[in-house]
């Protein structure tokens, strides 16, 4: 059985949750051994040991009191981290710096810079844990927009354009998941700033590759209604999900036809107003691109068209990874049609996007609540044979699937429940069975279509 990898950049909740799942594996393995070995013996026997440096409570300044093997204690601790009135509360200020690290700043820097910023941010954001949302908005306002203005109003230098494109590549994921919180949570800023909260996406979206309101209409009004079912325009069910040809067709359909198919979807259901709004915002965004291209073609390519193409491809690569592994017996189960990732890119940099099953179970759940929600429902996840992975993000999961590299994916699995007793070959077979395309007859039977 392969090692579990404790990446030093995992968030504190992810580290503790992964350690908790590791302990479950050790206990289950030890219980089956005869004679029953000590926990340490089982640890070595299953090759699941983590080095002293990889212990999640000894890295990045994490408090050793956070080491809880008991589920109830860990739930209590993680809940405290998310509760502003609790002494253990930790706001998320930056994606790349933990709160424990911030507390080690020089006293003068903490007093004159960090604490004033925290007071300001907690008064500005909608949810006190979301200081990081303001941090990101300030980052985009002071980098993306000035850079774009320089190219349009002064000179569209090619090297500047490539550097701008690289910057936007780095921003694409975090901004999209910031907007994910925005569209599900009714905004990210305090209600007293509702006007700003409403307006800023119309300033930033096009720079980040999002046409106006398309994410809201496709994701909230469509995807979460259909849930990767046969009527979902981004459904993976009709595709062989380890086939590069099928994946290329999937991406091409979205890029070329979503502008037409999404309004048509709403119109066919009698939602004419939503259909009209969807078409208006999509087509008006395209009109903006055309107008800006006539003003400055080179700048438009770097500032608007590159992010648009990048975002459309990235969203389909991500959605493929989120919904590629679907149980053939129960494809309409949120537990069996989506997955959970405990990894750095998804959860540290993209606001716990790895907890996709948790998100589908409750789309309104705040992003910081996902780890503790998973822990509370851990027995249900196990009983439902949900899939959990670590040390891999959605992009690389998609790549590994298209390479048919099931061995790597099997190693990245974090087995829960009955999966713990599976051999590596059995894991591979399980994953392969979850990528098989559905026939129309199967879709009718599974989703009771008429």
XYZ file of N, CA and C in Angstrom, residues 23-134:
336
model
N -5.160 7.681 10.305
C -5.366 6.912 11.534
C -6.468 5.867 11.356
N -7.508 6.223 10.600
C -8.570 5.251 10.324
C -8.016 4.045 9.572
N -7.137 4.313 8.615
C -6.538 3.228 7.837
C -5.691 2.341 8.737
N -4.914 2.963 9.604
C -4.054 2.200 10.510
C -4.876 1.331 11.456
N -5.936 1.899 11.994
C -6.778 1.142 12.921
C -7.454 -0.029 12.218
N -7.957 0.218 11.004
C -8.618 -0.861 10.267
C -7.625 -1.952 9.900
N -6.417 -1.553 9.527
C -5.388 -2.530 9.175
C -4.955 -3.322 10.395
N -4.781 -2.624 11.517
C -4.356 -3.295 12.744
C -5.418 -4.263 13.243
N -6.693 -3.891 13.072
C -7.784 -4.739 13.560
C -7.849 -6.063 12.812
N -7.381 -6.070 11.550
C -7.440 -7.294 10.750
C -6.211 -8.175 10.930
N -5.175 -7.611 11.541
C -3.938 -8.368 11.713
C -4.097 -9.377 12.846
N -3.363 -10.471 12.752
C -3.399 -11.491 13.804
C -1.972 -11.973 14.063
N -1.465 -11.832 15.289
C -2.123 -11.135 16.395
C -2.167 -9.638 16.133
N -3.085 -8.959 16.800
C -3.248 -7.530 16.566
C -1.968 -6.795 16.915
N -1.346 -6.135 15.978
C -0.106 -5.417 16.256
C -0.383 -4.077 16.914
N 0.670 -3.492 17.420
C 0.547 -2.139 17.948
C 0.308 -1.190 16.788
N -0.145 -0.012 17.116
C -0.399 0.973 16.074
C 0.879 1.280 15.306
N 1.996 1.367 16.022
C 3.262 1.677 15.358
C 3.664 0.561 14.405
N 3.424 -0.707 14.816
C 3.761 -1.830 13.953
C 2.916 -1.819 12.698
N 1.617 -1.582 12.886
C 0.735 -1.516 11.722
C 1.140 -0.376 10.804
N 1.577 0.695 11.426
C 1.999 1.871 10.670
C 3.124 1.515 9.709
N 4.130 0.793 10.214
C 5.252 0.403 9.371
C 4.849 -0.670 8.373
N 4.003 -1.599 8.811
C 3.632 -2.723 7.959
C 2.867 -2.282 6.731
N 2.128 -1.208 6.847
C 1.312 -0.762 5.714
C 1.975 0.335 4.894
N 3.209 0.695 5.272
C 3.935 1.739 4.539
C 3.180 3.057 4.506
N 2.402 3.305 5.557
C 1.647 4.552 5.587
C 2.280 5.574 6.512
N 3.487 5.263 7.003
C 4.073 6.155 7.976
C 4.470 7.465 7.325
N 4.364 8.500 8.105
C 4.841 9.815 7.673
C 6.023 10.175 8.549
N 6.990 10.843 7.993
C 8.165 11.200 8.765
C 7.810 12.241 9.813
N 8.741 12.451 10.755
C 8.516 13.450 11.796
C 8.226 14.812 11.181
N 8.949 15.141 10.110
C 8.767 16.442 9.479
C 7.435 16.553 8.776
N 6.820 15.402 8.421
C 5.560 15.476 7.691
C 4.357 15.455 8.604
N 4.573 15.321 9.914
C 3.446 15.337 10.834
C 2.764 16.693 10.744
N 1.471 16.724 10.446
C 0.802 17.994 10.191
C 0.805 18.942 11.368
N 0.979 18.440 12.587
C 0.934 19.348 13.728
C 2.307 19.878 14.083
N 3.340 19.498 13.328
C 4.687 19.964 13.627
C 5.233 20.857 12.530
N 4.398 21.183 11.523
C 4.882 21.936 10.393
C 4.187 23.273 10.278
N 4.876 24.224 9.685
C 4.354 25.556 9.403
C 3.801 26.229 10.649
N 4.361 25.893 11.822
C 3.974 26.570 13.043
C 2.650 26.128 13.605
N 2.122 24.995 13.190
C 0.824 24.560 13.687
C 0.924 24.133 15.143
N -0.026 24.549 15.917
C -0.052 24.263 17.345
C -0.188 22.767 17.584
N 0.686 22.205 18.424
C 0.650 20.765 18.679
C -0.635 20.342 19.360
N -1.341 21.283 19.996
C -2.605 20.929 20.629
C -3.667 20.578 19.599
N -3.368 20.841 18.324
C -4.342 20.556 17.274
C -4.334 19.096 16.863
N -3.470 18.272 17.463
C -3.404 16.864 17.089
C -4.521 16.099 17.785
N -5.580 15.828 17.041
C -6.744 15.160 17.615
C -7.024 13.892 16.824
N -6.854 12.746 17.441
C -7.204 11.505 16.768
C -8.691 11.217 16.923
N -9.292 11.768 17.960
C -10.706 11.560 18.195
C -11.519 12.474 17.286
N -12.494 11.878 16.563
C -13.271 12.662 15.607
C -13.983 13.829 16.270
N -14.584 13.591 17.415
C -15.341 14.646 18.085
C -14.432 15.812 18.470
N -13.260 15.501 18.997
C -12.330 16.559 19.384
C -11.864 17.350 18.165
N -11.611 16.640 17.073
C -11.158 17.324 15.866
C -12.268 18.196 15.287
N -13.498 17.707 15.307
C -14.630 18.512 14.839
C -14.752 19.783 15.673
N -14.610 19.641 16.989
C -14.697 20.802 17.882
C -13.598 21.806 17.575
N -12.390 21.301 17.347
C -11.252 22.181 17.071
C -11.424 22.902 15.733
N -11.788 22.164 14.690
C -11.954 22.782 13.375
C -13.103 23.786 13.378
N -14.150 23.487 14.133
C -15.260 24.429 14.255
C -14.802 25.714 14.931
N -13.954 25.576 15.936
C -13.435 26.754 16.642
C -12.618 27.640 15.706
N -11.853 27.031 14.815
C -11.047 27.809 13.869
C -11.921 28.687 12.978
N -13.179 28.271 12.770
C -14.083 28.991 11.871
C -15.071 29.896 12.597
N -14.964 29.982 13.915
C -15.934 30.745 14.702
C -15.306 32.044 15.190
N -15.715 33.199 14.651
C -15.070 34.474 14.999
C -15.074 34.799 16.485
N -16.057 34.300 17.230
C -16.123 34.604 18.661
C -15.282 33.657 19.508
N -14.707 32.637 18.891
C -13.903 31.667 19.636
C -12.458 32.155 19.731
N -11.806 31.963 20.888
C -10.399 32.389 21.028
C -9.464 31.721 20.022
N -9.839 30.548 19.505
C -8.990 29.838 18.547
C -9.241 30.264 17.100
N -10.171 31.178 16.888
C -10.529 31.610 15.537
C -9.306 32.093 14.763
N -9.217 31.665 13.501
C -8.126 32.085 12.631
C -8.688 32.582 11.306
N -8.610 33.872 11.040
C -9.055 34.371 9.734
C -8.073 33.954 8.650
N -8.563 33.809 7.441
C -7.683 33.563 6.299
C -7.345 34.913 5.691
N -6.085 35.304 5.773
C -5.655 36.623 5.305
C -5.011 36.528 3.931
N -4.118 35.552 3.779
C -3.437 35.312 2.509
C -3.544 33.831 2.176
N -3.527 33.514 0.900
C -3.563 32.111 0.501
C -2.244 31.413 0.785
N -1.139 32.141 0.670
C 0.184 31.519 0.745
C 0.827 31.581 2.120
N 0.208 32.275 3.054
C 0.795 32.448 4.385
C -0.236 32.047 5.427
N 0.154 31.167 6.336
C -0.777 30.729 7.367
C -0.903 31.796 8.453
N -1.979 31.708 9.202
C -2.174 32.660 10.292
C -1.119 32.451 11.378
N -0.695 31.204 11.580
C 0.374 30.937 12.545
C 1.658 31.658 12.146
N 1.946 31.697 10.858
C 3.140 32.399 10.385
C 2.992 33.906 10.555
N 1.792 34.416 10.313
C 1.561 35.850 10.488
C 1.751 36.272 11.938
N 1.413 35.391 12.861
C 1.554 35.729 14.278
C 3.017 35.845 14.700
N 3.926 35.374 13.848
C 5.351 35.477 14.166
C 5.996 36.717 13.544
N 5.176 37.599 12.972
C 5.707 38.843 12.432
C 6.311 39.694 13.549
N 7.259 40.561 13.232
C 7.775 41.495 14.240
C 6.632 42.284 14.872
N 6.773 42.599 16.140
C 5.694 43.251 16.889
C 5.238 44.545 16.229
N 6.193 45.336 15.742
C 5.814 46.622 15.141
C 5.017 46.425 13.857
N 5.372 45.395 13.061
C 4.661 45.134 11.814
C 3.253 44.610 12.102
N 3.158 43.774 13.117
C 1.853 43.260 13.519
C 0.949 44.391 14.004
N 1.521 45.297 14.801
C 0.726 46.371 15.407
C 0.297 47.424 14.389
N 1.211 47.815 13.510
C 0.944 48.937 12.624
C 0.393 48.544 11.257
N 0.523 47.270 10.897
C 0.069 46.871 9.561
C -0.961 45.740 9.600
N -0.588 44.598 10.197
C -1.473 43.439 10.141
C -2.787 43.676 10.879
N -2.724 44.102 12.132
C -3.946 44.266 12.912
C -4.880 45.334 12.340
N -4.359 46.492 11.911
C -5.262 47.460 11.261
C -5.914 46.893 10.001
N -5.131 46.129 9.223
C -5.712 45.537 8.016
C -6.790 44.517 8.370
N -6.546 43.712 9.399
C -7.548 42.728 9.816
C -8.829 43.412 10.275
N -8.694 44.491 11.031
C -9.892 45.207 11.488
C -10.664 45.779 10.305
N -9.936 46.348 9.362
C -10.587 46.895 8.169
C -11.260 45.792 7.364
N -10.516 44.724 7.106
C -11.030 43.654 6.254
C -12.239 42.970 6.873
N -12.188 42.703 8.171
C -13.309 42.018 8.821
C -14.561 42.889 8.821
N -14.384 44.201 8.710
C -15.536 45.095 8.623
C -16.052 45.218 7.198
N -15.204 44.868 6.230
C -15.559 45.041 4.819
C -16.171 43.785 4.222
N -15.673 42.601 4.614
C -16.133 41.364 3.985
C -17.453 40.898 4.590
N -18.155 40.079 3.842
C -19.468 39.591 4.270
C -19.348 38.614 5.434
N -18.359 37.708 5.354
C -18.126 36.707 6.394
C -16.745 36.968 6.974
N -16.630 37.023 8.293
C -15.382 37.458 8.920
C -14.190 36.574 8.582
N -14.451 35.303 8.249
C -13.349 34.422 7.870
C -12.734 34.813 6.532
N -13.436 35.660 5.776
C -13.083 35.903 4.378
C -12.199 37.120 4.149
N -11.343 37.430 5.096
C -10.395 38.520 4.886
C -9.628 38.343 3.586
N -9.341 37.093 3.237
C -8.579 36.791 2.025
C -9.294 37.271 0.769
N -10.616 37.364 0.809
C -11.342 37.842 -0.366
C -10.971 39.298 -0.670
N -10.904 40.123 0.370
C -10.495 41.509 0.170
C -9.051 41.566 -0.307
